[in-house]
CSV table of C-alpha atoms in Angstrom, one decimal:
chain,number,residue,atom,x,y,z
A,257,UNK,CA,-148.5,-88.4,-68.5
A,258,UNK,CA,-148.7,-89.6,-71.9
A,259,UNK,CA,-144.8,-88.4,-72.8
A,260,UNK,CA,-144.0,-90.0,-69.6
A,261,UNK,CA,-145.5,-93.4,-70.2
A,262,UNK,CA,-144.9,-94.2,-74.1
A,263,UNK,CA,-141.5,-95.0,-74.0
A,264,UNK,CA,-142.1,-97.7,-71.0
A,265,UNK,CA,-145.6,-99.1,-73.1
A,266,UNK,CA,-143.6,-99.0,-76.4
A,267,UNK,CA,-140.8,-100.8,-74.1
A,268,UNK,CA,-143.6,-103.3,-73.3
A,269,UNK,CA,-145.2,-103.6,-77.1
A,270,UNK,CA,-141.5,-104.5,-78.2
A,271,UNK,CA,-140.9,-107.6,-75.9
A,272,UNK,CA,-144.3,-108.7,-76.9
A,273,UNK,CA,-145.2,-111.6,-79.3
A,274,UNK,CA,-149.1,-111.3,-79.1
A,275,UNK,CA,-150.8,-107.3,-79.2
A,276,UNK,CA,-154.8,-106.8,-78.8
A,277,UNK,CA,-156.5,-103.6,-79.6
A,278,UNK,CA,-159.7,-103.6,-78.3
A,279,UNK,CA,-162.1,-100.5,-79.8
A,280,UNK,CA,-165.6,-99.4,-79.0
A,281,UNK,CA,-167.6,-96.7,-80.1
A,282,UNK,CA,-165.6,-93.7,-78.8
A,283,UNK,CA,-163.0,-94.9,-81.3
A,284,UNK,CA,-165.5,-94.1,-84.9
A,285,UNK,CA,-167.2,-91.1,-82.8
A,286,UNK,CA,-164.6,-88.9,-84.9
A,287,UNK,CA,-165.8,-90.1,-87.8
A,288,UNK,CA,-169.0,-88.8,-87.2
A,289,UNK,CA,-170.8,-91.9,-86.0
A,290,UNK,CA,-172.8,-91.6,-83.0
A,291,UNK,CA,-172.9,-93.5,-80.1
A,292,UNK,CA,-175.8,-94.8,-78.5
A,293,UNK,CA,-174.6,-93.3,-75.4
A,294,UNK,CA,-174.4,-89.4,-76.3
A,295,UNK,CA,-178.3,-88.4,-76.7
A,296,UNK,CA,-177.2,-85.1,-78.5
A,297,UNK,CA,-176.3,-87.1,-82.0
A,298,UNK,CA,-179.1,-87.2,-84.5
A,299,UNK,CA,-179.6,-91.0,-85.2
A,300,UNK,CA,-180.6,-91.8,-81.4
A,301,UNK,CA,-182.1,-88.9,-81.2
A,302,UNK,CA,-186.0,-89.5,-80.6
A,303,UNK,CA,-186.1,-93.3,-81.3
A,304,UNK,CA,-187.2,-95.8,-78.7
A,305,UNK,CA,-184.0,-98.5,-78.9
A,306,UNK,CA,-186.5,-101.6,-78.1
A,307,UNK,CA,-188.3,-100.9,-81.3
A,308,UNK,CA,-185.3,-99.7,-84.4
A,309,UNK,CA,-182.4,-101.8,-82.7
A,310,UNK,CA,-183.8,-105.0,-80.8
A,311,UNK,CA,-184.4,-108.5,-81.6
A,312,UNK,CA,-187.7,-108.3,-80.2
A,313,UNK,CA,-188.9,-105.0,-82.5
A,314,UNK,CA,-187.3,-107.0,-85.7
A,315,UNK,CA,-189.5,-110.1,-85.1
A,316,UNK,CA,-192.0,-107.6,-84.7
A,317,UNK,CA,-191.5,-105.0,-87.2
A,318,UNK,CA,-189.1,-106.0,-89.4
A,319,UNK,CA,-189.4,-103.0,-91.8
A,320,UNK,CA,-189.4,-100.6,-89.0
A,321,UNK,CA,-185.8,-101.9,-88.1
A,322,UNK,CA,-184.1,-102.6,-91.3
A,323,UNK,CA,-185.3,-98.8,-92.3
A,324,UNK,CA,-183.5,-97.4,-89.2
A,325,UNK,CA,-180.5,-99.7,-89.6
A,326,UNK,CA,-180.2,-98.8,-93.0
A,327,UNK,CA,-180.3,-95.3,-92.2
A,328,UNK,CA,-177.0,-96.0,-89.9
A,329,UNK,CA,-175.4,-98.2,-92.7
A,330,UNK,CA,-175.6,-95.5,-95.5
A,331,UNK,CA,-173.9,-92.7,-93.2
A,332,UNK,CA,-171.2,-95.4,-91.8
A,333,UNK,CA,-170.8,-95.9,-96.2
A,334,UNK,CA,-170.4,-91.5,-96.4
A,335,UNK,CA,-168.0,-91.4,-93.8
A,336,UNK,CA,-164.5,-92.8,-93.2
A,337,UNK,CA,-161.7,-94.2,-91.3
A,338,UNK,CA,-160.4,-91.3,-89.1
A,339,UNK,CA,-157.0,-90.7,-87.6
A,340,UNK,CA,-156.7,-93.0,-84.6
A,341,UNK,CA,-158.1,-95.9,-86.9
A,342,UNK,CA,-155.0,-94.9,-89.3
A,343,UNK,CA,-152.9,-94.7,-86.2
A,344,UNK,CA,-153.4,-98.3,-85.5
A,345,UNK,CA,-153.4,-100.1,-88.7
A,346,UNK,CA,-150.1,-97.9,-89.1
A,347,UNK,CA,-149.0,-99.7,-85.8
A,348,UNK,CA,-149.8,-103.2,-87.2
A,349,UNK,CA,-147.7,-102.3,-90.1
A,350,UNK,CA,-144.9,-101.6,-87.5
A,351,UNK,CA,-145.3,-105.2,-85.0
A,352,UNK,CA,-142.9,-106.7,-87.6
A,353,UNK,CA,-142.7,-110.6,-85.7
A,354,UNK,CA,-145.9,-110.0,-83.8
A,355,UNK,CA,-149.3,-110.8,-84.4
A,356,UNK,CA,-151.8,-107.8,-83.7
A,357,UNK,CA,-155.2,-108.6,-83.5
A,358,UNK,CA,-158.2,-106.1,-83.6
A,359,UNK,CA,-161.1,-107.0,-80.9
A,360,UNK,CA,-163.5,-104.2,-81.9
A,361,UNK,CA,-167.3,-103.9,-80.4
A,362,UNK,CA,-167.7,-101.5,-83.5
A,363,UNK,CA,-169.7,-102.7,-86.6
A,364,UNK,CA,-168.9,-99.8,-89.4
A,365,UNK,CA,-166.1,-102.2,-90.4
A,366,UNK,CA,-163.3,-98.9,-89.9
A,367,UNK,CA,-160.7,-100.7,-88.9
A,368,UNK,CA,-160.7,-103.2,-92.1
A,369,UNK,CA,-160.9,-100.3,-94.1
A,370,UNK,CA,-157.8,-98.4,-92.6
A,371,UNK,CA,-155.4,-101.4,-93.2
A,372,UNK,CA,-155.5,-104.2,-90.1
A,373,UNK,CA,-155.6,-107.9,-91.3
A,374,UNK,CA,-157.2,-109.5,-88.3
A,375,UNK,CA,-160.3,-108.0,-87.1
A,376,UNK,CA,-163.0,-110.0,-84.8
A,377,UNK,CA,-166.4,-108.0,-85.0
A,378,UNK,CA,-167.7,-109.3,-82.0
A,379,UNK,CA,-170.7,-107.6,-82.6
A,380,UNK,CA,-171.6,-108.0,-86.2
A,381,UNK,CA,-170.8,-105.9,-89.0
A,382,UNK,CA,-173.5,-103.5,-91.2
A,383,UNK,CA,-172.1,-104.0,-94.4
A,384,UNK,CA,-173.4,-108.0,-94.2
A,385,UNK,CA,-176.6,-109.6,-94.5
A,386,UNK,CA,-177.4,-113.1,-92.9
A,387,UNK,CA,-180.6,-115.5,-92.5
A,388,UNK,CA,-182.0,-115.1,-89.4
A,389,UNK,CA,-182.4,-118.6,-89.0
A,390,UNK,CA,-178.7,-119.1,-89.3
A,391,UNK,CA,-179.2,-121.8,-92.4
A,392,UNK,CA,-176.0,-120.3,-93.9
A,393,UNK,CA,-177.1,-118.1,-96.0
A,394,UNK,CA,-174.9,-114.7,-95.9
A,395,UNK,CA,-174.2,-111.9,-98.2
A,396,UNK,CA,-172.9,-108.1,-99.0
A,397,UNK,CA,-175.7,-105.7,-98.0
A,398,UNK,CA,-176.3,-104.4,-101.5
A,399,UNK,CA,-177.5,-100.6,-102.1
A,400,UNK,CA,-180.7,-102.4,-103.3
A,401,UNK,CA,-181.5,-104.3,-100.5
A,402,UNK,CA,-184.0,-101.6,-98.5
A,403,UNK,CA,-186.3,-103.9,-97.2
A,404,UNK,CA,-186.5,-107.3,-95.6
A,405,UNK,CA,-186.8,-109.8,-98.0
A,406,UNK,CA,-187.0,-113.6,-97.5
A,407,UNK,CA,-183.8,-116.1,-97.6
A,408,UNK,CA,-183.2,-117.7,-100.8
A,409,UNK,CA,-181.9,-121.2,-99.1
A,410,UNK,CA,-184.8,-121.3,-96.7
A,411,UNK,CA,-187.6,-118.3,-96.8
A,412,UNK,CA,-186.8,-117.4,-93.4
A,413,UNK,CA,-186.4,-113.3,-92.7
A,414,UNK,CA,-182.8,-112.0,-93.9
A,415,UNK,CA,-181.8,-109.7,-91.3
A,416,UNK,CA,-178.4,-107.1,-90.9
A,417,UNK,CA,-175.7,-109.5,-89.7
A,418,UNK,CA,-175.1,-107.4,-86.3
A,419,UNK,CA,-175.8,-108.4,-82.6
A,420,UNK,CA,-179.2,-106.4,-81.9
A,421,UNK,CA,-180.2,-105.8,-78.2
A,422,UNK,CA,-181.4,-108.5,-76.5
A,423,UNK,CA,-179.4,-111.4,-78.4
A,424,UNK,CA,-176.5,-113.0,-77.4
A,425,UNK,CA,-173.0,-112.6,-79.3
A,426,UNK,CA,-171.9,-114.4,-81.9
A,427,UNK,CA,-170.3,-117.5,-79.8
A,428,UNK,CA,-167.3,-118.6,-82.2
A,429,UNK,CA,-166.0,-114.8,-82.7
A,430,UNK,CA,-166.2,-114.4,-79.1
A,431,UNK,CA,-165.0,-117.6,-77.9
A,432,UNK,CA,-161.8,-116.7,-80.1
A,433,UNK,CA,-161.9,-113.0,-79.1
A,434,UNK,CA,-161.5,-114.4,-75.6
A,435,UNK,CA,-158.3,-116.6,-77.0
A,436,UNK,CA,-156.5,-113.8,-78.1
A,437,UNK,CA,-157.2,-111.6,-75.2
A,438,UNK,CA,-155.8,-114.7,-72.4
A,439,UNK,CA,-152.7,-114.7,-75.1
A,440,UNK,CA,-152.4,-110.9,-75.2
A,441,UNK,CA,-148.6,-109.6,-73.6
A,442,UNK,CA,-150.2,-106.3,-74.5
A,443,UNK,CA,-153.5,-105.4,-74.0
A,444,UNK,CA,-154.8,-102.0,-75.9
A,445,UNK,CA,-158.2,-100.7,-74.6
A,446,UNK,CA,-159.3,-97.7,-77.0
A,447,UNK,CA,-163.2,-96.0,-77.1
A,448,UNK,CA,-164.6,-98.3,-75.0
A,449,UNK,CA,-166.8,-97.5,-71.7
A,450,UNK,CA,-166.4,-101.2,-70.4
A,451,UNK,CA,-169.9,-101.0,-69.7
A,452,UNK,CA,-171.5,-103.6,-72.2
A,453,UNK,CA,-171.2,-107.2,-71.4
A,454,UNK,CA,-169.5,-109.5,-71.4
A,455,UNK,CA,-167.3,-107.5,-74.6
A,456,UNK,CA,-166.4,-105.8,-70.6
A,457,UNK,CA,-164.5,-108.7,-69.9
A,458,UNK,CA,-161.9,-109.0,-72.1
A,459,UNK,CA,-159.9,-106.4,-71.2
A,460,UNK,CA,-160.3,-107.9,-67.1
A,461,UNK,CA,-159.4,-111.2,-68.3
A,462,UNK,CA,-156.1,-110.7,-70.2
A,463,UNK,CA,-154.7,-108.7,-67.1
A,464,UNK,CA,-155.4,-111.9,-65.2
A,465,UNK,CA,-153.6,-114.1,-67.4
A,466,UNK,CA,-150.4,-111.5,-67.0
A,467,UNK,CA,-151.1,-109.3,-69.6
A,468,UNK,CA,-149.8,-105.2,-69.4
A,469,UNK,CA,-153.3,-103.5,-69.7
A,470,UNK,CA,-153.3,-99.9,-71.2
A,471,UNK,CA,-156.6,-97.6,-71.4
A,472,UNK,CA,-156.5,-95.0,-73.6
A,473,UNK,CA,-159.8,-93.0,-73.1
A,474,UNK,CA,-160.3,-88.6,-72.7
A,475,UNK,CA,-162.6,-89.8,-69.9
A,476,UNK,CA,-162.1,-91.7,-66.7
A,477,UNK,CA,-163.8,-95.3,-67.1
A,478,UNK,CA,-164.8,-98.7,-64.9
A,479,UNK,CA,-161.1,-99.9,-65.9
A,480,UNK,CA,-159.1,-97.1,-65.1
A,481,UNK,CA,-157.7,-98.0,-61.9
A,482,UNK,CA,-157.4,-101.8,-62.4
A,483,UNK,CA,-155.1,-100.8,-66.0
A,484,UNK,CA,-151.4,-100.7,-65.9
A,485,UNK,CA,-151.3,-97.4,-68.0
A,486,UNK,CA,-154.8,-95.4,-67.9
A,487,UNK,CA,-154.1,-92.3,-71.0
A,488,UNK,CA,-156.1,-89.3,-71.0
A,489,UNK,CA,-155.4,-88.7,-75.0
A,490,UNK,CA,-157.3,-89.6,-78.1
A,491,UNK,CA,-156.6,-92.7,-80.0
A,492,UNK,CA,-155.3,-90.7,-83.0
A,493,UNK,CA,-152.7,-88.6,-80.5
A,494,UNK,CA,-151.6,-92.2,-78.8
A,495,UNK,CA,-151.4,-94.4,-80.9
A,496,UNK,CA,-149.5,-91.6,-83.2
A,497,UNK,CA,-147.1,-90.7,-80.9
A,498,UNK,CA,-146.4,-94.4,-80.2
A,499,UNK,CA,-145.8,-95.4,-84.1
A,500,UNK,CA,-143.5,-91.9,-83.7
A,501,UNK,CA,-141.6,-93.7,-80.8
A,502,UNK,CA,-141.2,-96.8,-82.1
A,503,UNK,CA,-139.8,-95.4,-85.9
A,504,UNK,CA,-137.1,-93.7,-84.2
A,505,UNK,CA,-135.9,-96.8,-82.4
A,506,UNK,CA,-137.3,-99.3,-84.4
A,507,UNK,CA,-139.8,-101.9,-83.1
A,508,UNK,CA,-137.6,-104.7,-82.2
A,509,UNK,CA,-135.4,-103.0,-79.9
């Protein structure tokens, strides 16, 4: 399947103007970060997600949050980009005369790291702190930072600058996430279960608006049957074997 349908996608990725990758967590799981989905990983692993990764437990217990988030951030900072993130920042090297834009539900900031220029986070990032109160107030998480400490602008609570359960997403990333998926020619759906809203709906509304959807995913998923081109590979065997296609032809043509 895949031999068969790269050179018609990398047929497809050369008429287009406007490319979206969008990633989710299946995408860094080679990386060695778990997903909240597979209860056999260590971080999930007996913790109660209401109380180390919601709003609610963080106006609660602040400390009790920050200390489990900062566990996550300091083994997203030991590990690294892996192969299929390489893959694609390799593949935004290639899009000479295109813009590719990253749409990732991700927050271990992989994808920046590898190479690719326009990332939306639409759920936040763990390398960035923020004021909970929004007042503007923003900054690097520093290695010294291991507890909550009040905002300097306003003394509210300074909290990771990710979208915790239970709050809503980040309106302007999302609202220009949504842009660039209702531009998209091409439409790149990597990692991602298409089971957390509305990041889901991307992916349904740039097919609507006439874009060629393609799923690449091991594992069947809610969007298999409504993509164009559903891929049982990895990201790193894809999107590899489509910079490999597009080399020997060369983008453009």
């Amino acid at each position: 399947m895949l031999s068969t349908s790269l050179e018609s996608i990398a047929t497809v990725l050369r008429r287009a103007r406007e490319v979206v990758v969008f990633s989710g967590a299946g995408l860094s799981a080679d990386s060695g970060i778990p997903t909240f989905r597979d209860g056999a990983t260590g971080l999930w692993n007996n913790v109660d997600p209401d109380e180390v990764a919601s709003i609610e437990g963080f106006l609660r217990k602040p400390r009790v949050v920050w200390d489990w988030l900062l566990q996550l951030k300091n083994l997203v900072d030991d590990r690294h980009p892996n192969a299929g993130h390489q893959a694609i920042a390799r593949l935004e090297d290639l899009c000479t005369g295109k813009r590719l834009t990253i749409i990732t539900q991700n927050i271990d900031g992989y994808h920046t790291q590898a190479g690719n220029a326009q990332v939306l986070e639409v759920h936040g990032t763990i390398h960035r702190v923020r004021c909970h109160r929004r007042c503007g107030f923003a900054a690097v998480w520093e290695q010294s930072a291991v507890e909550p400490f009040p905002c300097p602008n306003c003394g509210g609570p300074v909290r990771p600058d990710l979208v915790l359960f239970g709050e809503m997403l980040d309106e302007e990333v999302f609202a220009a996430a949504g842009i660039r998926s209702l531009n998209a020619d091409l439409f790149f759906c990597v990692g991602t279960s298409f089971t957390v809203q509305p990041a889901a709906r991307l992916p349904v509304w740039a097919k609507g608006a006439g874009a060629t959807v393609v799923e690449v995913n091991p594992h069947p998923t809610p969007l298999s049957d409504a993509a164009d081109y559903s891929i049982r590979a990895g990201a790193s065997q894809f999107f590899g074997a489509l910079c490999a296609r597009l080399q020997e032809s060369g983008p453009g043509r």
